[in-house]
Coordinates of C-alpha atoms in Angstrom, one line a residue:
X1 CA 3.9 7.4 -30.2
X2 CA 5.3 10.9 -29.9
X3 CA 7.2 11.9 -33.0
X4 CA 8.4 14.9 -34.9
X5 CA 8.0 14.8 -38.7
X6 CA 10.9 16.5 -40.6
X7 CA 10.5 18.3 -44.0
X8 CA 12.1 15.3 -45.8
X9 CA 9.5 12.9 -44.3
X10 CA 11.8 11.5 -41.6
X11 CA 9.8 10.6 -38.4
X12 CA 11.8 11.2 -35.2
X13 CA 10.6 9.2 -32.2
X14 CA 11.1 10.9 -28.9
X15 CA 10.3 10.4 -25.2
X16 CA 10.1 12.9 -22.3
X17 CA 11.0 12.1 -18.7
X18 CA 11.1 14.0 -15.5
X19 CA 9.4 17.3 -14.4
X20 CA 8.4 19.5 -17.3
X21 CA 9.5 22.7 -15.6
X22 CA 13.0 21.5 -14.9
X23 CA 16.1 22.4 -16.9
X24 CA 16.1 20.4 -20.2
X25 CA 18.6 17.7 -20.7
X26 CA 18.8 16.0 -24.2
X27 CA 20.3 12.6 -24.6
X28 CA 22.0 11.6 -27.9
X29 CA 22.8 7.9 -28.1
X30 CA 25.5 6.2 -30.1
X31 CA 25.6 4.7 -33.5
X32 CA 22.9 2.0 -33.8
X33 CA 21.6 2.9 -30.4
X34 CA 18.1 4.0 -29.2
X35 CA 16.3 5.5 -26.3
X36 CA 16.4 2.0 -24.7
X37 CA 20.2 2.4 -24.3
X38 CA 19.5 5.0 -21.6
X39 CA 17.1 2.9 -19.6
X40 CA 19.4 2.4 -16.6
X41 CA 20.0 6.1 -16.3
X42 CA 16.6 7.7 -17.2
X43 CA 15.1 7.4 -13.7
X44 CA 18.1 9.1 -12.0
X45 CA 18.6 11.8 -14.7
X46 CA 14.9 12.5 -14.7
X47 CA 14.7 13.2 -11.0
X48 CA 16.0 16.8 -11.4
X49 CA 15.9 17.4 -15.1
X50 CA 13.4 17.5 -18.0
X51 CA 14.9 14.7 -20.1
X52 CA 14.4 14.6 -23.8
X53 CA 15.6 11.4 -25.5
X54 CA 15.1 10.5 -29.1
X55 CA 16.1 7.9 -31.7
X56 CA 18.4 9.2 -34.4
X57 CA 17.0 8.9 -37.9
X58 CA 17.4 5.3 -39.0
X59 CA 17.6 4.0 -35.4
X60 CA 15.0 2.5 -33.2
X61 CA 11.6 3.8 -34.1
X62 CA 12.8 6.7 -36.2
X63 CA 12.7 6.5 -39.9
X64 CA 15.5 7.4 -42.5
X65 CA 14.5 8.6 -46.0
X66 CA 16.7 7.4 -48.9
X67 CA 19.1 10.3 -48.9
X68 CA 22.8 10.9 -47.9
X69 CA 23.3 12.3 -44.4
X70 CA 26.1 14.2 -42.6
X71 CA 26.7 15.0 -39.0
X72 CA 25.0 18.3 -39.7
X73 CA 21.8 16.4 -40.6
X74 CA 21.6 15.0 -37.1
X75 CA 22.3 18.4 -35.7
X76 CA 19.5 19.9 -37.7
X77 CA 17.2 17.1 -36.4
X78 CA 18.2 17.9 -32.8
X79 CA 17.7 21.6 -33.2
X80 CA 14.3 21.0 -34.8
X81 CA 13.3 18.9 -31.8
X82 CA 14.5 21.7 -29.4
X83 CA 12.2 24.2 -31.2
X84 CA 9.3 21.8 -31.5
X85 CA 9.4 21.1 -27.8
X86 CA 10.2 24.6 -26.7
X87 CA 13.3 23.4 -24.9
X88 CA 15.3 26.7 -25.2
X89 CA 18.8 26.2 -23.9
X90 CA 19.5 22.7 -22.8
X91 CA 22.2 20.5 -21.3
X92 CA 23.4 18.2 -24.1
X93 CA 24.6 14.7 -23.3
X94 CA 26.0 12.7 -26.2
X95 CA 27.8 9.4 -26.1
X96 CA 29.9 7.9 -28.9
X97 CA 28.3 8.9 -32.2
X98 CA 26.0 11.1 -30.2
X99 CA 29.0 12.9 -28.7
X100 CA 30.1 13.9 -32.2
X101 CA 26.6 15.3 -32.9
X102 CA 26.8 17.1 -29.6
X103 CA 30.1 18.7 -30.5
X104 CA 28.8 19.9 -33.8
X105 CA 25.7 21.2 -32.2
X106 CA 27.7 23.3 -29.7
X107 CA 30.0 24.6 -32.4
X108 CA 27.3 25.7 -34.7
X109 CA 24.4 26.5 -32.3
X110 CA 26.1 27.6 -29.1
X111 CA 23.1 29.6 -28.1
X112 CA 21.1 26.4 -27.7
X113 CA 23.6 24.6 -25.4
X114 CA 23.8 25.2 -21.7
X115 CA 26.5 22.6 -21.2
X116 CA 28.0 19.6 -22.9
X117 CA 28.7 16.0 -21.7
X118 CA 30.8 14.2 -24.2
X119 CA 31.1 10.5 -23.3
X120 CA 33.0 7.6 -24.9
X121 CA 33.6 9.8 -28.0
X122 CA 36.3 11.5 -29.9
X123 CA 37.0 14.6 -31.9
X124 CA 36.7 14.4 -35.7
X125 CA 40.0 14.8 -37.5
X126 CA 42.2 14.7 -34.4
X127 CA 45.6 13.0 -34.0
X128 CA 45.7 9.2 -34.4
X129 CA 45.3 7.1 -31.3
X130 CA 48.5 5.3 -30.2
X131 CA 48.6 1.7 -31.5
X132 CA 48.6 0.2 -28.0
X133 CA 45.8 2.4 -26.6
X134 CA 43.1 -0.1 -27.1
X135 CA 42.5 -3.8 -27.8
X136 CA 39.8 -5.3 -30.0
X137 CA 40.6 -8.9 -29.0
X138 CA 37.1 -10.3 -29.6
X139 CA 35.9 -13.2 -31.8
X140 CA 34.5 -12.2 -35.2
X141 CA 31.3 -14.2 -34.3
X142 CA 30.6 -11.9 -31.4
X143 CA 31.7 -8.4 -32.3
X144 CA 29.4 -6.8 -29.7
X145 CA 31.9 -8.0 -27.0
X146 CA 34.0 -5.0 -28.0
X147 CA 31.3 -2.8 -26.5
X148 CA 32.2 -4.0 -23.0
X149 CA 35.4 -4.1 -21.0
X150 CA 37.3 -7.3 -21.2
X151 CA 35.7 -10.0 -19.2
X152 CA 32.5 -8.1 -18.4
X153 CA 30.2 -10.2 -20.6
X154 CA 31.5 -13.5 -19.2
X155 CA 31.0 -12.2 -15.6
X156 CA 27.6 -10.7 -16.3
X157 CA 25.8 -12.8 -18.9
X158 CA 22.3 -11.9 -17.9
X159 CA 23.1 -8.2 -17.9
X160 CA 24.6 -8.4 -21.4
X161 CA 21.7 -10.5 -22.6
X162 CA 19.3 -7.8 -21.5
X163 CA 21.3 -5.2 -23.5
X164 CA 21.1 -7.4 -26.6
X165 CA 17.3 -7.8 -26.1
X166 CA 17.0 -4.0 -26.0
X167 CA 19.4 -3.5 -28.9
X168 CA 18.1 -1.0 -31.4
X169 CA 16.9 -2.1 -34.8
X170 CA 18.3 -0.1 -37.7
X171 CA 16.8 0.5 -41.1
X172 CA 18.8 -0.9 -44.1
X173 CA 21.9 1.2 -44.8
X174 CA 21.4 3.3 -41.7
X175 CA 24.6 2.2 -40.1
X176 CA 26.6 2.6 -43.4
X177 CA 25.3 6.2 -43.8
X178 CA 26.1 7.0 -40.2
X179 CA 29.7 5.7 -40.7
X180 CA 30.0 7.8 -43.8
X181 CA 28.8 10.9 -41.9
X182 CA 31.3 10.2 -39.2
X183 CA 34.3 9.7 -41.5
X184 CA 33.8 12.9 -43.3
X185 CA 33.3 15.0 -40.2
X186 CA 36.0 17.3 -38.6
X187 CA 35.9 19.1 -35.3
X188 CA 39.5 19.1 -34.0
X189 CA 40.5 22.5 -35.4
X190 CA 37.4 24.2 -34.2
X191 CA 37.3 22.8 -30.6
X192 CA 39.5 25.5 -29.0
X193 CA 36.7 28.0 -29.9
X194 CA 34.2 26.2 -27.7
X195 CA 33.0 28.3 -24.8
X196 CA 30.5 25.9 -23.3
X197 CA 31.0 24.2 -19.9
X198 CA 32.1 20.7 -20.9
X199 CA 32.5 17.3 -19.1
X200 CA 34.4 14.6 -20.9
X201 CA 33.4 11.1 -19.6
X202 CA 35.2 8.0 -20.6
X203 CA 35.7 4.4 -19.5
X204 CA 39.4 3.4 -19.0
X205 CA 38.7 0.0 -20.7
X206 CA 36.9 1.4 -23.8
X207 CA 38.0 -0.9 -26.6
X208 CA 36.2 1.0 -29.4
X209 CA 37.1 4.5 -28.6
X210 CA 40.2 4.3 -26.3
X211 CA 40.4 6.6 -23.3
X212 CA 43.4 8.3 -24.9
X213 CA 41.0 9.9 -27.3
X214 CA 38.9 11.2 -24.4
X215 CA 42.0 12.7 -22.9
X216 CA 42.8 14.4 -26.2
X217 CA 39.2 15.8 -26.4
X218 CA 39.4 17.2 -22.9
X219 CA 42.7 18.8 -23.5
X220 CA 41.5 20.4 -26.7
X221 CA 38.3 22.0 -25.2
X222 CA 39.0 25.1 -23.0
X223 CA 38.4 24.3 -19.3
X224 CA 36.8 20.9 -20.0
X225 CA 36.5 18.6 -17.0
X226 CA 37.6 14.9 -17.5
X227 CA 36.2 12.0 -15.5
X228 CA 37.5 8.5 -16.1
X229 CA 35.4 5.6 -15.1
X230 CA 37.9 3.0 -13.9
X231 CA 37.4 -0.4 -15.6
X232 CA 34.4 0.6 -17.7
X233 CA 34.1 -0.2 -21.4
X234 CA 32.5 1.7 -24.3
X235 CA 29.0 1.0 -22.9
X236 CA 30.1 2.6 -19.6
X237 CA 26.5 3.6 -18.9
X238 CA 25.5 0.0 -19.0
X239 CA 28.4 -1.3 -17.0
X240 CA 28.6 1.5 -14.4
X241 CA 25.3 3.4 -14.6
X242 CA 25.3 4.7 -11.0
X243 CA 28.9 6.1 -11.2
X244 CA 28.3 7.6 -14.7
X245 CA 25.0 9.3 -13.6
X246 CA 26.7 10.6 -10.4
X247 CA 29.5 12.2 -12.5
X248 CA 27.0 13.7 -14.9
X249 CA 24.6 15.0 -12.3
X250 CA 27.4 16.5 -10.2
X251 CA 28.6 18.4 -13.3
X252 CA 25.1 19.6 -14.3
X253 CA 24.4 20.7 -10.7
X254 CA 27.6 22.8 -10.8
X255 CA 26.7 24.4 -14.1
X256 CA 23.2 25.3 -12.9
X257 CA 24.5 26.7 -9.6
X258 CA 27.0 28.9 -11.4
X259 CA 24.3 30.2 -13.7
X260 CA 22.0 31.0 -10.8
X261 CA 24.8 32.8 -9.0
X262 CA 25.5 34.9 -12.1
X263 CA 21.9 36.1 -12.4

C-alpha cells in the first residue's frame, strides 16, 4: 500500500493514476471522504493527467495521530506529498472540505498550484448564505440523503447503495477535528489576492453547501470561471460524473493551452 509517513507519525495513503509524464492533477476529497469517492471520475481524469489521489489524515486508509489539526495541517500534508512524489506545479481539484484545503494551498503556496478547481465548497468567513438558499429536509435517521439532490436516492437506490458501500471509514474523533479545523478557518478576506486560474463547480441542488455560496466564491476570486451543474446535489461527481469531468477537463485543457502558448 503506497503511503507517505509524516514527521508526527501520520501515514497518508495515496494512489497514482494515468501517465506518469503528464501534467499532475491532485484530488482532495471532502470531509469523511476517501479516494473511493473519485472512482467514477478517475478513469476519465487519468486519460490525460497524472492523477494523485490521497486520503486525508483520519479518513480512509490514512491515520490520524492524537493531536489538534487545522486547515494548515492538511495543506502541509498535501505539500509534503507533492515534494515526495516530485509533482512540481500541479492542477489542484478540491471538493467540499477538500476545496477549503485547496484554497489555503493556493493562498500560501501559489508556486505549487498550476490551477484550482473548487467544487461544492465555500470560502471560510464569508457572508452568510440566504435562509432560503438550501433545504435540509431529510429524516434524521438517514442524514446521508442530504448529500444528494432531492429525490435522487429514491430514483437511483442501487447507485446510492454503491456509494454507501464505498463510504470512507474514519478514525475516532477525525470528523470532529475536521469540523473544528473548518470552523476556525478564514479565506474570504484573502481571496481577491489569488492569481491562479480557477474554476468554481457547483450543483444547483446542493443541500449542504448551497450554490449561492459557490457564486459568492466565484465572484470573490479574480477572473474565476463558474460552472453550475443543473439539478446536481452535493455529491455532484456521483450524480453527474460525466458532466462534472467534462467541465473540469475543458478547464484544465484551457489552462494548459495558455501556458504552452506563453512559453
